[in-house]
Short mmCIF file of C-alpha atoms in Angstrom, two decimals:
data_model
loop_
_atom_site.label_atom_id
_atom_site.label_comp_id
_atom_site.label_asym_id
_atom_site.label_seq_id
_atom_site.Cartn_x
_atom_site.Cartn_y
_atom_site.Cartn_z
CA MET Z 1 4.57 1.77 8.82
CA ASP Z 2 7.70 3.75 8.09
CA SER Z 3 8.93 1.64 5.17
CA LEU Z 4 5.63 1.99 3.32
CA LEU Z 5 5.71 5.74 3.92
CA ASP Z 6 9.31 5.85 2.69
CA ALA Z 7 8.25 4.14 -0.52
CA LEU Z 8 5.54 6.76 -1.13
CA GLN Z 9 7.74 9.72 -0.26
CA GLU Z 10 10.73 8.53 -2.30
CA GLY Z 11 8.78 7.66 -5.45
CA ARG Z 12 8.74 3.85 -5.18
CA LEU Z 13 5.10 3.57 -6.24
CA LEU Z 14 4.65 2.14 -9.74
CA GLU Z 15 1.89 1.10 -12.08
CA ILE Z 16 2.26 -2.56 -13.07
CA PRO Z 17 1.90 -3.11 -16.85
CA GLU Z 18 -1.61 -4.32 -17.60
CA ASP Z 19 -0.55 -7.54 -19.36
CA TYR Z 20 1.51 -8.80 -16.41
CA ASP Z 21 0.43 -11.88 -14.48
CA LYS Z 22 1.45 -12.67 -10.90
CA GLU Z 23 4.97 -13.88 -11.70
CA ASP Z 24 5.62 -11.04 -14.15
CA SER Z 25 4.52 -8.50 -11.53
CA LEU Z 26 6.67 -10.00 -8.80
CA ARG Z 27 9.73 -10.03 -11.07
CA PHE Z 28 9.05 -6.45 -12.15
CA LEU Z 29 8.96 -5.11 -8.60
CA ALA Z 30 11.84 -7.33 -7.45
CA HIS Z 31 14.10 -5.95 -10.18
CA ILE Z 32 13.30 -2.43 -8.99
CA LEU Z 33 14.59 -3.37 -5.53
CA GLU Z 34 17.66 -4.99 -7.11
CA ALA Z 35 18.48 -1.63 -8.68
CA VAL Z 36 18.84 0.08 -5.27
CA PRO Z 37 22.49 1.26 -5.28
CA SER Z 38 23.28 0.18 -1.71
CA LEU Z 39 22.51 -3.51 -2.38
CA PRO Z 40 25.19 -5.98 -3.50
CA VAL Z 41 24.98 -6.24 -7.29
CA ASP Z 42 24.43 -10.00 -7.19
CA THR Z 43 21.40 -9.84 -4.86
CA ASP Z 44 18.78 -12.01 -6.56
CA VAL Z 45 15.64 -10.46 -5.10
CA ALA Z 46 13.45 -11.94 -7.85
CA GLY Z 47 14.70 -15.46 -7.15
CA LEU Z 48 14.17 -15.05 -3.40
CA ILE Z 49 10.66 -13.64 -3.87
CA LEU Z 50 9.54 -16.42 -6.22
CA ALA Z 51 11.03 -19.17 -4.05
CA ARG Z 52 9.29 -17.82 -0.95
CA GLU Z 53 6.03 -17.44 -2.86
CA GLU Z 54 6.02 -21.19 -3.52
CA SER Z 55 6.00 -21.98 0.20
CA SER Z 56 4.11 -19.03 1.74
CA ARG Z 57 0.82 -17.26 1.11
CA THR Z 58 1.53 -13.53 0.89
CA SER Z 59 -1.94 -12.19 0.14
CA LEU Z 60 -3.49 -10.15 2.95
CA GLY Z 61 -6.95 -10.08 1.34
CA LYS Z 62 -8.95 -7.00 0.28
CA GLY Z 63 -6.82 -6.65 -2.86
CA TRP Z 64 -3.45 -6.56 -1.07
CA ALA Z 65 -0.35 -8.78 -1.08
CA CYS Z 66 2.94 -8.37 0.80
CA PRO Z 67 5.66 -10.65 -0.63
CA ASP Z 68 9.09 -10.43 0.97
CA ALA Z 69 12.68 -11.38 0.24
CA ARG Z 70 14.86 -12.11 3.27
CA VAL Z 71 18.59 -11.50 2.94
CA GLY Z 72 21.52 -12.27 5.23
CA PHE Z 73 23.24 -8.89 5.19
CA GLU Z 74 22.37 -5.79 7.23
CA GLU Z 75 20.56 -2.90 5.57
CA ASP Z 76 17.46 -0.74 5.96
CA LEU Z 77 14.04 -2.31 5.56
CA MET Z 78 12.95 -1.39 2.01
CA CYS Z 79 9.60 -1.42 0.28
CA VAL Z 80 8.37 -0.94 -3.29
CA VAL Z 81 4.66 -0.70 -4.10
CA GLY Z 82 3.01 -1.81 -7.33
CA TRP Z 83 -0.56 -0.99 -8.41
CA SER Z 84 -2.48 -3.07 -10.94
CA PRO Z 85 -5.59 -1.17 -12.14
CA LYS Z 86 -7.33 -4.36 -13.34
CA GLY Z 87 -6.06 -6.58 -10.55
CA ILE Z 88 -3.95 -9.74 -10.67
CA ALA Z 89 -5.10 -13.32 -10.17
CA TYR Z 90 -3.07 -14.07 -7.05
CA GLY Z 91 -4.81 -16.98 -5.40
CA ALA Z 92 -5.96 -14.82 -2.49
CA PRO Z 93 -8.04 -16.58 0.19
CA ASP Z 94 -10.93 -14.13 -0.30
CA GLY Z 95 -10.87 -14.68 -4.07
CA ARG Z 96 -10.29 -10.99 -4.83
CA PRO Z 97 -7.73 -10.01 -7.48
CA VAL Z 98 -4.72 -8.24 -5.98
CA LYS Z 99 -4.40 -4.56 -6.90
CA ILE Z 100 -1.68 -3.52 -4.46
CA ILE Z 101 1.58 -5.42 -4.03
CA ALA Z 102 3.76 -4.02 -1.25
CA MET Z 103 7.05 -5.88 -1.67
CA TYR Z 104 9.64 -5.83 1.09
CA LEU Z 105 13.36 -6.49 1.18
CA VAL Z 106 14.01 -7.78 4.72
CA PRO Z 107 17.65 -7.71 5.90
CA GLU Z 108 18.74 -9.85 8.82
CA ASN Z 109 18.68 -6.90 11.25
CA GLN Z 110 15.18 -5.79 10.22
CA ARG Z 111 13.07 -8.92 10.58
CA SER Z 112 11.26 -7.86 13.73
CA ASN Z 113 10.53 -4.43 12.24
CA TYR Z 114 9.16 -6.10 9.10
CA LEU Z 115 6.85 -8.40 11.07
CA ARG Z 116 5.57 -5.45 13.08
CA GLU Z 117 4.92 -3.37 9.95
CA VAL Z 118 3.03 -6.10 8.11
CA SER Z 119 1.03 -6.92 11.24
CA LEU Z 120 -0.01 -3.27 11.57
CA LEU Z 121 -0.89 -3.13 7.89
CA ALA Z 122 -3.08 -6.22 8.18
CA LYS Z 123 -4.92 -4.66 11.14
CA ALA Z 124 -5.38 -1.40 9.24
CA LEU Z 125 -6.93 -3.27 6.29
CA GLU Z 126 -9.48 -4.87 8.61
CA ILE Z 127 -11.12 -1.51 9.30
CA TYR Z 128 -10.40 0.44 6.09
CA PRO Z 129 -13.14 0.46 3.38
CA VAL Z 130 -12.00 -1.55 0.37
CA GLU Z 131 -14.21 0.56 -1.93
CA LYS Z 132 -11.59 3.31 -1.91
CA LEU Z 133 -9.06 0.98 -3.53
CA ASP Z 134 -11.58 -0.20 -6.12
CA SER Z 135 -12.53 3.35 -7.13
CA ALA Z 136 -8.94 4.55 -7.68
CA ASP Z 137 -8.06 5.16 -11.35
CA SER Z 138 -4.61 6.79 -11.19
CA LEU Z 139 -1.35 6.58 -9.27
CA ASN Z 140 -2.23 9.85 -7.54
CA ASP Z 141 -5.46 8.24 -6.31
CA ILE Z 142 -3.55 5.21 -5.09
CA ARG Z 143 -1.00 7.38 -3.31
CA ASP Z 144 -3.81 9.25 -1.54
CA HIS Z 145 -5.52 5.93 -0.75
CA LEU Z 146 -2.38 4.58 0.92
CA LEU Z 147 -1.76 7.76 2.89
CA ASP Z 148 -5.40 7.84 3.96
CA LEU Z 149 -5.23 4.20 5.06
CA ILE Z 150 -2.35 5.08 7.35
CA SER Z 151 -3.48 8.47 8.63
CA THR Z 152 -7.10 7.49 9.38
CA THR Z 153 -6.14 4.38 11.32
CA LYS Z 154 -3.86 6.14 13.79
CA GLY Z 155 -5.14 4.05 16.66
CA THR Z 156 -3.86 0.95 14.89
CA VAL Z 157 -0.88 2.21 12.94
CA GLY Z 158 0.59 5.22 14.69
CA PRO Z 159 2.59 7.56 12.38
CA ASP Z 160 -0.45 9.40 11.03
CA SER Z 161 1.15 12.87 11.27
CA ARG Z 162 3.88 11.90 8.82
CA ALA Z 163 1.31 10.52 6.37
CA ARG Z 164 -0.61 13.82 6.53
CA MET Z 165 2.63 15.72 5.90
CA ILE Z 166 3.40 13.66 2.78
CA ARG Z 167 -0.14 14.20 1.52
CA LEU Z 168 0.19 17.97 1.97
CA GLN Z 169 3.48 17.93 0.10
CA GLY Z 170 1.79 16.15 -2.78
CA LYS Z 171 -1.02 18.74 -2.89
CA VAL Z 172 1.41 21.63 -3.31
CA ALA Z 173 2.28 20.54 -6.84
CA PRO Z 174 0.13 17.60 -7.92
CA VAL Z 175 1.76 15.76 -10.79
CA GLU Z 176 0.51 12.59 -12.40
CA PRO Z 177 3.37 10.09 -11.95
CA THR Z 178 4.51 7.98 -14.87
CA PRO Z 179 4.67 4.18 -14.53
CA TYR Z 180 8.41 4.38 -13.84
CA ASP Z 181 8.44 7.54 -11.72
CA LEU Z 182 11.20 6.44 -9.34
CA ALA Z 183 13.64 8.72 -7.57
CA ASN Z 184 17.05 8.57 -9.27
CA LEU Z 185 16.13 5.53 -11.35
CA ILE Z 186 16.27 5.44 -15.16
CA VAL Z 187 14.33 2.69 -16.94
CA GLU Z 188 14.77 2.04 -20.67
CA PRO Z 189 12.71 -0.58 -22.56
CA ILE Z 190 14.84 -2.47 -25.09
CA THR Z 191 14.32 -5.33 -27.51
CA ILE Z 192 17.10 -7.76 -28.43
CA ILE Z 193 16.92 -10.06 -31.46
CA VAL Z 194 19.29 -13.03 -31.46
CA GLY Z 195 19.73 -16.02 -33.74
CA LYS Z 196 22.18 -18.26 -35.50
CA GLY Z 197 24.36 -16.74 -38.18
CA PHE Z 198 23.94 -13.05 -37.39
CA LYS Z 199 25.03 -10.50 -34.82
CA PRO Z 200 22.43 -9.63 -32.12
CA VAL Z 201 20.30 -6.60 -32.96
CA VAL Z 202 19.32 -4.20 -30.17
CA LEU Z 203 16.36 -1.82 -30.49
CA GLY Z 204 15.93 1.05 -28.04
CA HIS Z 205 15.73 4.82 -27.56
CA ASP Z 206 19.07 5.35 -25.77
CA GLN Z 207 21.67 5.33 -28.54
CA GLY Z 208 24.59 4.92 -26.15
CA LEU Z 209 22.97 1.93 -24.48
CA VAL Z 210 22.13 0.34 -27.84
CA GLU Z 211 25.70 0.74 -29.09
CA HIS Z 212 27.11 -0.62 -25.81
CA LEU Z 213 24.93 -3.73 -25.91
CA GLU Z 214 25.59 -4.41 -29.58
CA GLY Z 215 29.31 -4.25 -28.78
CA ILE Z 216 29.15 -7.08 -26.22
CA SER Z 217 30.61 -10.21 -27.80
CA GLY Z 218 28.63 -12.61 -25.59
CA LEU Z 219 25.32 -10.75 -25.62
CA ALA Z 220 23.32 -13.61 -27.15
CA GLU Z 221 24.47 -16.02 -24.45
CA GLU Z 222 23.86 -13.50 -21.67
CA VAL Z 223 20.25 -12.76 -22.60
CA THR Z 224 19.31 -16.37 -23.36
CA THR Z 225 20.82 -17.97 -20.24
CA HIS Z 226 20.24 -15.32 -17.55
CA SER Z 227 17.11 -13.51 -16.39
CA SER Z 228 19.25 -10.45 -15.62
CA PHE Z 229 22.85 -9.29 -15.83
CA ASN Z 230 24.93 -6.16 -15.22
CA THR Z 231 26.93 -4.31 -17.87
CA GLY Z 232 28.27 -0.78 -18.27
CA GLY Z 233 26.43 0.52 -15.19
CA TRP Z 234 23.09 -0.90 -16.40
CA ARG Z 235 21.12 -3.85 -15.08
CA ILE Z 236 19.49 -5.66 -18.00
CA VAL Z 237 16.35 -7.51 -16.96
CA LYS Z 238 14.67 -10.04 -19.29
CA ARG Z 239 10.88 -9.79 -19.23
CA LYS Z 240 9.56 -12.02 -22.02
CA ASP Z 241 10.75 -13.72 -25.18
CA ALA Z 242 9.16 -15.05 -28.35
CA SER Z 243 10.48 -17.56 -30.91
CA PHE Z 244 10.31 -17.03 -34.66
CA THR Z 245 11.28 -18.97 -37.77
CA GLY Z 246 14.95 -19.38 -38.54
CA GLU Z 247 15.70 -20.08 -34.86
CA ARG Z 248 15.40 -16.40 -34.09
CA LEU Z 249 14.46 -15.14 -30.66
CA LEU Z 250 12.98 -11.74 -29.79
CA ILE Z 251 13.67 -10.79 -26.16
CA ASP Z 252 11.81 -7.98 -24.40
CA CYS Z 253 13.99 -6.39 -21.68
CA LEU Z 254 14.22 -3.46 -19.28
CA ALA Z 255 17.51 -1.63 -18.72
CA LEU Z 256 17.81 0.04 -15.31
CA ARG Z 257 20.38 2.34 -13.75
CA THR Z 258 20.47 5.17 -11.24
CA SER Z 259 20.82 8.69 -12.61
CA GLY Z 260 24.40 9.87 -12.94
CA LYS Z 261 25.72 6.30 -12.97
CA LYS Z 262 27.58 5.32 -16.13
#
């Protein structure tokens, strides 16, 4: 399960915000994959994931789901893992809420590798005690849980030595990851207020980003008509919106870019 191990080693393990439902969670993880620098900027991973979810059941049971987005270009098989401490109502066949979402981006040249990896993961889950997932209360616990799932099922999965190596690396300097602890990825929460008769107002902690967004002449149209768009090296992802009196709209967004990219 090399792609899953890559996700753990490269920091693509995130805590899903507690108020997110199934669709919110899938969009959240999909937008993380969209931010991978090697992908074409117009790759709509979120759209592909949600469309496939309508026609396929991606829950593996035991608190796991493995949604995938299949793309026509050639790339490496990529995975991002999300953990929901409370669990997400996912419509799983065993009725359990999903706590782990392992989302895959599946290029044309990686489809057989993807099927093999998910098949091995499903077999591993058959023999691994689900209580270890239920008792986890931090991202470090989840990371250890995933590594243990791989390394203790070597007869089914195979690359147990690499999983042990990653676990040892983590024990050298244990650090509690933050919800957005991704290698080379910067995530800024922003709020945009739009309405008739006034210029959009942007609230955020990055002054340069705020000034850049407030300087966009078509910002109101961009955030109201698109779920995401690219500007100034950032990918702006719309999460939720709320309507207020005076035809004003408050839009909750995430701004993502890789470090060093302006």
